[in-house]
Amino acid sequence: MNNRLLPAVLALVVGLLAGFLLYPMFAGGDEAAPAVAASDDADPQAEAAPLPVVTSRSTLDLVRERGYVRCGVSQGLPGFSNPNDSGDWSGIDVDLCRAVAAAVFGDADKSRYTPLSAKERFTALQSGEIDVLTRNTTWSLTRDTALGLDFVGINYYDGQGFMVRKELGVKSVMELDGAVVCTNTGTTTELNVADFFRSNGLAYSIVAFEKSDEVVAAYDAGRCDAFTTDASGLYSERLKLADYNDHVVLPEIISKEPLGPAVRQGDDQWADIVRWSLFAMVEAEELGVTSKNAGDMRTTQNPAIRRLLGVEGAFGQNLGIPNDWAYKIITQVGNYGESFERGVGVNTPLGIPRGLNALWKDGGLQYSPPVR
Ligand SMILES: N[C@@H](CCC(=O)N[C@@H](CS)C(=O)NCC(=O)O)C(=O)O
């Protein structure tokens, strides 16, 4: 054999063998798949080898065959993903999952939810237990490259903040020298705390739990001086405190936390479907298309709206789904602004202003590439 071809042939043989052995882990079927070790992000220096993704069947095929989309969500973060007493989930991360179901099936209700702790979430996606992770998860380089996953958008631009008891009289994080800080394990939060306190020459100790309710309980019981997480999480978790008027959120934001959906790496079509389901919601808001007026808008002469609603063109077909995919998302879930206001906006208990999550034309960062 030509010596120059030998390495290529060997690589092919090894690749095929690895594919054969690893297929069951990534096939995404309903059968219990062996868990694949996920970095819990606790050590940013940890070497994490890229995980090969070997699928013979597309996620879209598997989802269609099953009849519903499986989304990984938080264990209960009001406004983002939270179950009510009847077990029905709601929030902006749930809306994103419902949007994917509406795009694929024309029915947002064809979606199911798996509550996951921060630590469990990546393994659940890698092993095929879920089809998409829609769980206040920060897009970082390590997560995007070393875990066999792909982040496909940002549905909430966030940053990390701190909350303290008012009676401490603390006005700034710079006054937290020597503080005991409560947070969640397996999060970027833990890593940022270490960076922040070290780089500012401040001493600290951390009390971390896997479950958020444990973190909240520990903070509420006075086991720590400060509670730190994504600012969105502070808005949400403080509703669980005995009396949230006794607490104050400090003004500093110490990190960038772009929260968005992730899928398994290597299935571009599925990544496109999730990415464009989010974009369709943002584009609809920009074009003034809402859940209420989308039906009437189908007769508009505005070409951008006609394309979005599937009246013109075959944009759904290019994604492998029906051409009225975005119409179904908008009528059943709403546009991005409607979802934001319903889940976390100023008129909800969370009371979050749009801020960075306003549309680009209103000074925010939410922006969809054109549907054309
Ligand atoms: N965005 C950060 C933090 C995510 C996180 O797990 N935050 C906690 C605190 S807000 C949480 O989601 N709690 C709700 C839960 O675990 O169900 C990350 O991706 O690491």
PDB file of N, CA and C and ligand atoms in Angstrom, residues 41 73-77 81 116-119 121-122 135-139 143 158 183-190 210-213 215 227-230 232-234 236-237 240 257-259, ligand 1:
ATOM      1  N   ASP A  41     -17.621  21.616  35.161  1.00  0.00           N
ATOM      2  CA  ASP A  41     -17.129  22.979  35.035  1.00  0.00           C
ATOM      3  C   ASP A  41     -16.384  23.461  36.263  1.00  0.00           C
ATOM      4  N   VAL A  73     -34.661  21.130  31.532  1.00  0.00           N
ATOM      5  CA  VAL A  73     -34.940  22.446  32.129  1.00  0.00           C
ATOM      6  C   VAL A  73     -34.397  22.465  33.565  1.00  0.00           C
ATOM      7  N   SER A  74     -34.563  23.606  34.228  1.00  0.00           N
ATOM      8  CA  SER A  74     -34.112  23.696  35.618  1.00  0.00           C
ATOM      9  C   SER A  74     -35.063  22.885  36.505  1.00  0.00           C
ATOM     10  N   GLN A  75     -34.696  22.814  37.771  1.00  0.00           N
ATOM     11  CA  GLN A  75     -35.562  22.058  38.691  1.00  0.00           C
ATOM     12  C   GLN A  75     -36.673  22.936  39.241  1.00  0.00           C
ATOM     13  N   GLY A  76     -36.669  24.181  38.828  1.00  0.00           N
ATOM     14  CA  GLY A  76     -37.710  25.092  39.279  1.00  0.00           C
ATOM     15  C   GLY A  76     -37.142  26.484  39.480  1.00  0.00           C
ATOM     16  N   LEU A  77     -37.218  27.283  38.438  1.00  0.00           N
ATOM     17  CA  LEU A  77     -36.718  28.652  38.490  1.00  0.00           C
ATOM     18  C   LEU A  77     -37.835  29.524  37.912  1.00  0.00           C
ATOM     19  N   SER A  81     -38.089  28.309  33.999  1.00  0.00           N
ATOM     20  CA  SER A  81     -38.746  27.003  33.832  1.00  0.00           C
ATOM     21  C   SER A  81     -39.178  26.550  35.210  1.00  0.00           C
ATOM     22  N   LEU A 116     -33.422  19.180  35.579  1.00  0.00           N
ATOM     23  CA  LEU A 116     -32.021  18.788  35.752  1.00  0.00           C
ATOM     24  C   LEU A 116     -31.289  19.798  36.626  1.00  0.00           C
ATOM     25  N   SER A 117     -30.428  19.290  37.499  1.00  0.00           N
ATOM     26  CA  SER A 117     -29.564  20.201  38.251  1.00  0.00           C
ATOM     27  C   SER A 117     -28.482  20.696  37.299  1.00  0.00           C
ATOM     28  N   ALA A 118     -27.772  21.732  37.724  1.00  0.00           N
ATOM     29  CA  ALA A 118     -26.692  22.266  36.886  1.00  0.00           C
ATOM     30  C   ALA A 118     -25.686  21.163  36.564  1.00  0.00           C
ATOM     31  N   LYS A 119     -25.443  20.323  37.561  1.00  0.00           N
ATOM     32  CA  LYS A 119     -24.431  19.280  37.411  1.00  0.00           C
ATOM     33  C   LYS A 119     -24.862  18.194  36.429  1.00  0.00           C
ATOM     34  N   ARG A 121     -27.001  18.459  33.846  1.00  0.00           N
ATOM     35  CA  ARG A 121     -27.577  18.882  32.562  1.00  0.00           C
ATOM     36  C   ARG A 121     -26.812  18.451  31.316  1.00  0.00           C
ATOM     37  N   PHE A 122     -25.455  18.505  31.363  1.00  0.00           N
ATOM     38  CA  PHE A 122     -24.723  18.207  30.125  1.00  0.00           C
ATOM     39  C   PHE A 122     -24.732  16.708  29.820  1.00  0.00           C
ATOM     40  N   ARG A 135     -32.164  25.536  29.562  1.00  0.00           N
ATOM     41  CA  ARG A 135     -32.085  25.647  31.031  1.00  0.00           C
ATOM     42  C   ARG A 135     -31.062  26.699  31.444  1.00  0.00           C
ATOM     43  N   ASN A 136     -31.406  27.948  31.488  1.00  0.00           N
ATOM     44  CA  ASN A 136     -30.527  29.025  31.944  1.00  0.00           C
ATOM     45  C   ASN A 136     -29.045  28.601  31.999  1.00  0.00           C
ATOM     46  N   THR A 137     -28.558  28.188  30.843  1.00  0.00           N
ATOM     47  CA  THR A 137     -27.182  27.691  30.761  1.00  0.00           C
ATOM     48  C   THR A 137     -26.290  28.667  30.007  1.00  0.00           C
ATOM     49  N   THR A 138     -25.182  28.999  30.646  1.00  0.00           N
ATOM     50  CA  THR A 138     -24.251  29.966  30.070  1.00  0.00           C
ATOM     51  C   THR A 138     -23.429  29.327  28.951  1.00  0.00           C
ATOM     52  N   TRP A 139     -23.390  30.009  27.831  1.00  0.00           N
ATOM     53  CA  TRP A 139     -22.557  29.605  26.680  1.00  0.00           C
ATOM     54  C   TRP A 139     -21.119  30.005  26.999  1.00  0.00           C
ATOM     55  N   ARG A 143     -17.686  24.705  27.300  1.00  0.00           N
ATOM     56  CA  ARG A 143     -18.937  23.948  27.118  1.00  0.00           C
ATOM     57  C   ARG A 143     -19.257  23.734  25.641  1.00  0.00           C
ATOM     58  N   ASP A 158     -27.345  37.746  30.324  1.00  0.00           N
ATOM     59  CA  ASP A 158     -27.333  37.917  31.774  1.00  0.00           C
ATOM     60  C   ASP A 158     -25.920  38.183  32.279  1.00  0.00           C
ATOM     61  N   THR A 183     -23.685  29.301  46.852  1.00  0.00           N
ATOM     62  CA  THR A 183     -23.993  29.163  45.420  1.00  0.00           C
ATOM     63  C   THR A 183     -24.225  27.705  45.026  1.00  0.00           C
ATOM     64  N   ASN A 184     -24.458  27.493  43.709  1.00  0.00           N
ATOM     65  CA  ASN A 184     -24.724  26.152  43.153  1.00  0.00           C
ATOM     66  C   ASN A 184     -23.449  25.514  42.614  1.00  0.00           C
ATOM     67  N   THR A 185     -23.334  24.197  42.787  1.00  0.00           N
ATOM     68  CA  THR A 185     -22.190  23.500  42.179  1.00  0.00           C
ATOM     69  C   THR A 185     -22.437  23.270  40.681  1.00  0.00           C
ATOM     70  N   GLY A 186     -21.352  23.067  39.948  1.00  0.00           N
ATOM     71  CA  GLY A 186     -21.467  22.759  38.521  1.00  0.00           C
ATOM     72  C   GLY A 186     -21.872  23.945  37.677  1.00  0.00           C
ATOM     73  N   THR A 187     -21.571  25.140  38.147  1.00  0.00           N
ATOM     74  CA  THR A 187     -21.994  26.352  37.434  1.00  0.00           C
ATOM     75  C   THR A 187     -20.807  27.251  37.111  1.00  0.00           C
ATOM     76  N   THR A 188     -21.028  28.147  36.174  1.00  0.00           N
ATOM     77  CA  THR A 188     -20.025  29.185  35.899  1.00  0.00           C
ATOM     78  C   THR A 188     -19.924  30.113  37.114  1.00  0.00           C
ATOM     79  N   THR A 189     -21.017  30.196  37.879  1.00  0.00           N
ATOM     80  CA  THR A 189     -21.064  31.050  39.067  1.00  0.00           C
ATOM     81  C   THR A 189     -19.890  30.776  40.001  1.00  0.00           C
ATOM     82  N   GLU A 190     -19.672  29.486  40.262  1.00  0.00           N
ATOM     83  CA  GLU A 190     -18.577  29.076  41.149  1.00  0.00           C
ATOM     84  C   GLU A 190     -17.232  29.577  40.631  1.00  0.00           C
ATOM     85  N   GLU A 210     -25.771  21.232  45.251  1.00  0.00           N
ATOM     86  CA  GLU A 210     -26.204  20.891  43.892  1.00  0.00           C
ATOM     87  C   GLU A 210     -27.610  21.431  43.626  1.00  0.00           C
ATOM     88  N   LYS A 211     -28.463  21.392  44.617  1.00  0.00           N
ATOM     89  CA  LYS A 211     -29.851  21.832  44.401  1.00  0.00           C
ATOM     90  C   LYS A 211     -30.028  23.282  44.835  1.00  0.00           C
ATOM     91  N   SER A 212     -30.703  24.045  43.968  1.00  0.00           N
ATOM     92  CA  SER A 212     -30.896  25.457  44.247  1.00  0.00           C
ATOM     93  C   SER A 212     -31.683  25.705  45.525  1.00  0.00           C
ATOM     94  N   ASP A 213     -32.672  24.844  45.768  1.00  0.00           N
ATOM     95  CA  ASP A 213     -33.481  25.056  46.970  1.00  0.00           C
ATOM     96  C   ASP A 213     -32.622  24.945  48.234  1.00  0.00           C
ATOM     97  N   VAL A 215     -29.475  25.851  48.326  1.00  0.00           N
ATOM     98  CA  VAL A 215     -28.696  27.096  48.383  1.00  0.00           C
ATOM     99  C   VAL A 215     -29.547  28.194  49.024  1.00  0.00           C
ATOM    100  N   PHE A 227     -25.445  35.570  48.650  1.00  0.00           N
ATOM    101  CA  PHE A 227     -25.946  34.546  47.723  1.00  0.00           C
ATOM    102  C   PHE A 227     -25.586  35.061  46.335  1.00  0.00           C
ATOM    103  N   THR A 228     -24.887  34.241  45.565  1.00  0.00           N
ATOM    104  CA  THR A 228     -24.521  34.705  44.223  1.00  0.00           C
ATOM    105  C   THR A 228     -24.981  33.730  43.152  1.00  0.00           C
ATOM    106  N   THR A 229     -25.492  34.273  42.056  1.00  0.00           N
ATOM    107  CA  THR A 229     -25.854  33.505  40.863  1.00  0.00           C
ATOM    108  C   THR A 229     -26.116  34.514  39.748  1.00  0.00           C
ATOM    109  N   ASP A 230     -26.627  34.016  38.597  1.00  0.00           N
ATOM    110  CA  ASP A 230     -27.021  34.921  37.517  1.00  0.00           C
ATOM    111  C   ASP A 230     -28.007  35.941  38.089  1.00  0.00           C
ATOM    112  N   SER A 232     -30.597  37.062  36.815  1.00  0.00           N
ATOM    113  CA  SER A 232     -31.955  36.549  36.585  1.00  0.00           C
ATOM    114  C   SER A 232     -32.335  35.572  37.686  1.00  0.00           C
ATOM    115  N   GLY A 233     -31.374  34.746  38.095  1.00  0.00           N
ATOM    116  CA  GLY A 233     -31.603  33.770  39.154  1.00  0.00           C
ATOM    117  C   GLY A 233     -31.871  34.462  40.486  1.00  0.00           C
ATOM    118  N   LEU A 234     -31.204  35.589  40.720  1.00  0.00           N
ATOM    119  CA  LEU A 234     -31.457  36.327  41.969  1.00  0.00           C
ATOM    120  C   LEU A 234     -32.893  36.855  41.987  1.00  0.00           C
ATOM    121  N   SER A 236     -35.356  35.593  40.576  1.00  0.00           N
ATOM    122  CA  SER A 236     -36.257  34.458  40.681  1.00  0.00           C
ATOM    123  C   SER A 236     -36.180  33.799  42.057  1.00  0.00           C
ATOM    124  N   GLU A 237     -34.960  33.490  42.478  1.00  0.00           N
ATOM    125  CA  GLU A 237     -34.785  32.741  43.738  1.00  0.00           C
ATOM    126  C   GLU A 237     -35.195  33.567  44.951  1.00  0.00           C
ATOM    127  N   LYS A 240     -38.351  32.990  46.751  1.00  0.00           N
ATOM    128  CA  LYS A 240     -38.494  31.829  47.640  1.00  0.00           C
ATOM    129  C   LYS A 240     -38.057  32.141  49.076  1.00  0.00           C
ATOM    130  N   GLU A 257     -23.007  36.338  31.321  1.00  0.00           N
ATOM    131  CA  GLU A 257     -23.687  35.027  31.348  1.00  0.00           C
ATOM    132  C   GLU A 257     -24.697  34.981  30.203  1.00  0.00           C
ATOM    133  N   PRO A 258     -24.223  34.708  29.012  1.00  0.00           N
ATOM    134  CA  PRO A 258     -25.169  34.570  27.890  1.00  0.00           C
ATOM    135  C   PRO A 258     -25.878  33.219  27.992  1.00  0.00           C
ATOM    136  N   LEU A 259     -27.159  33.250  28.330  1.00  0.00           N
ATOM    137  CA  LEU A 259     -27.897  31.991  28.550  1.00  0.00           C
ATOM    138  C   LEU A 259     -28.596  31.571  27.264  1.00  0.00           C
TER     139      LEU A 259
HETATM  140  N1  LIG B   1     -25.872  30.200  34.153  1.00  0.00           N
HETATM  141  C1  LIG B   1     -25.047  29.485  35.098  1.00  0.00           C
HETATM  142  C2  LIG B   1     -25.795  29.107  36.380  1.00  0.00           C
HETATM  143  C3  LIG B   1     -26.952  28.165  36.127  1.00  0.00           C
HETATM  144  C4  LIG B   1     -27.626  27.631  37.379  1.00  0.00           C
HETATM  145  O1  LIG B   1     -27.638  26.406  37.568  1.00  0.00           O
HETATM  146  N2  LIG B   1     -28.192  28.467  38.215  1.00  0.00           N
HETATM  147  C5  LIG B   1     -28.922  27.992  39.358  1.00  0.00           C
HETATM  148  C6  LIG B   1     -29.157  29.172  40.266  1.00  0.00           C
HETATM  149  S1  LIG B   1     -30.170  30.418  39.515  1.00  0.00           S
HETATM  150  C7  LIG B   1     -30.233  27.335  38.913  1.00  0.00           C
HETATM  151  O2  LIG B   1     -30.490  27.183  37.765  1.00  0.00           O
HETATM  152  N3  LIG B   1     -31.077  26.964  39.801  1.00  0.00           N
HETATM  153  C8  LIG B   1     -32.336  26.350  39.483  1.00  0.00           C
HETATM  154  C9  LIG B   1     -32.241  24.853  39.449  1.00  0.00           C
HETATM  155  O3  LIG B   1     -31.165  24.293  39.720  1.00  0.00           O
HETATM  156  O4  LIG B   1     -33.228  24.232  39.143  1.00  0.00           O
HETATM  157  C10 LIG B   1     -24.477  28.250  34.437  1.00  0.00           C
HETATM  158  O5  LIG B   1     -24.879  27.948  33.308  1.00  0.00           O
HETATM  159  O6  LIG B   1     -23.620  27.591  35.026  1.00  0.00           O
END
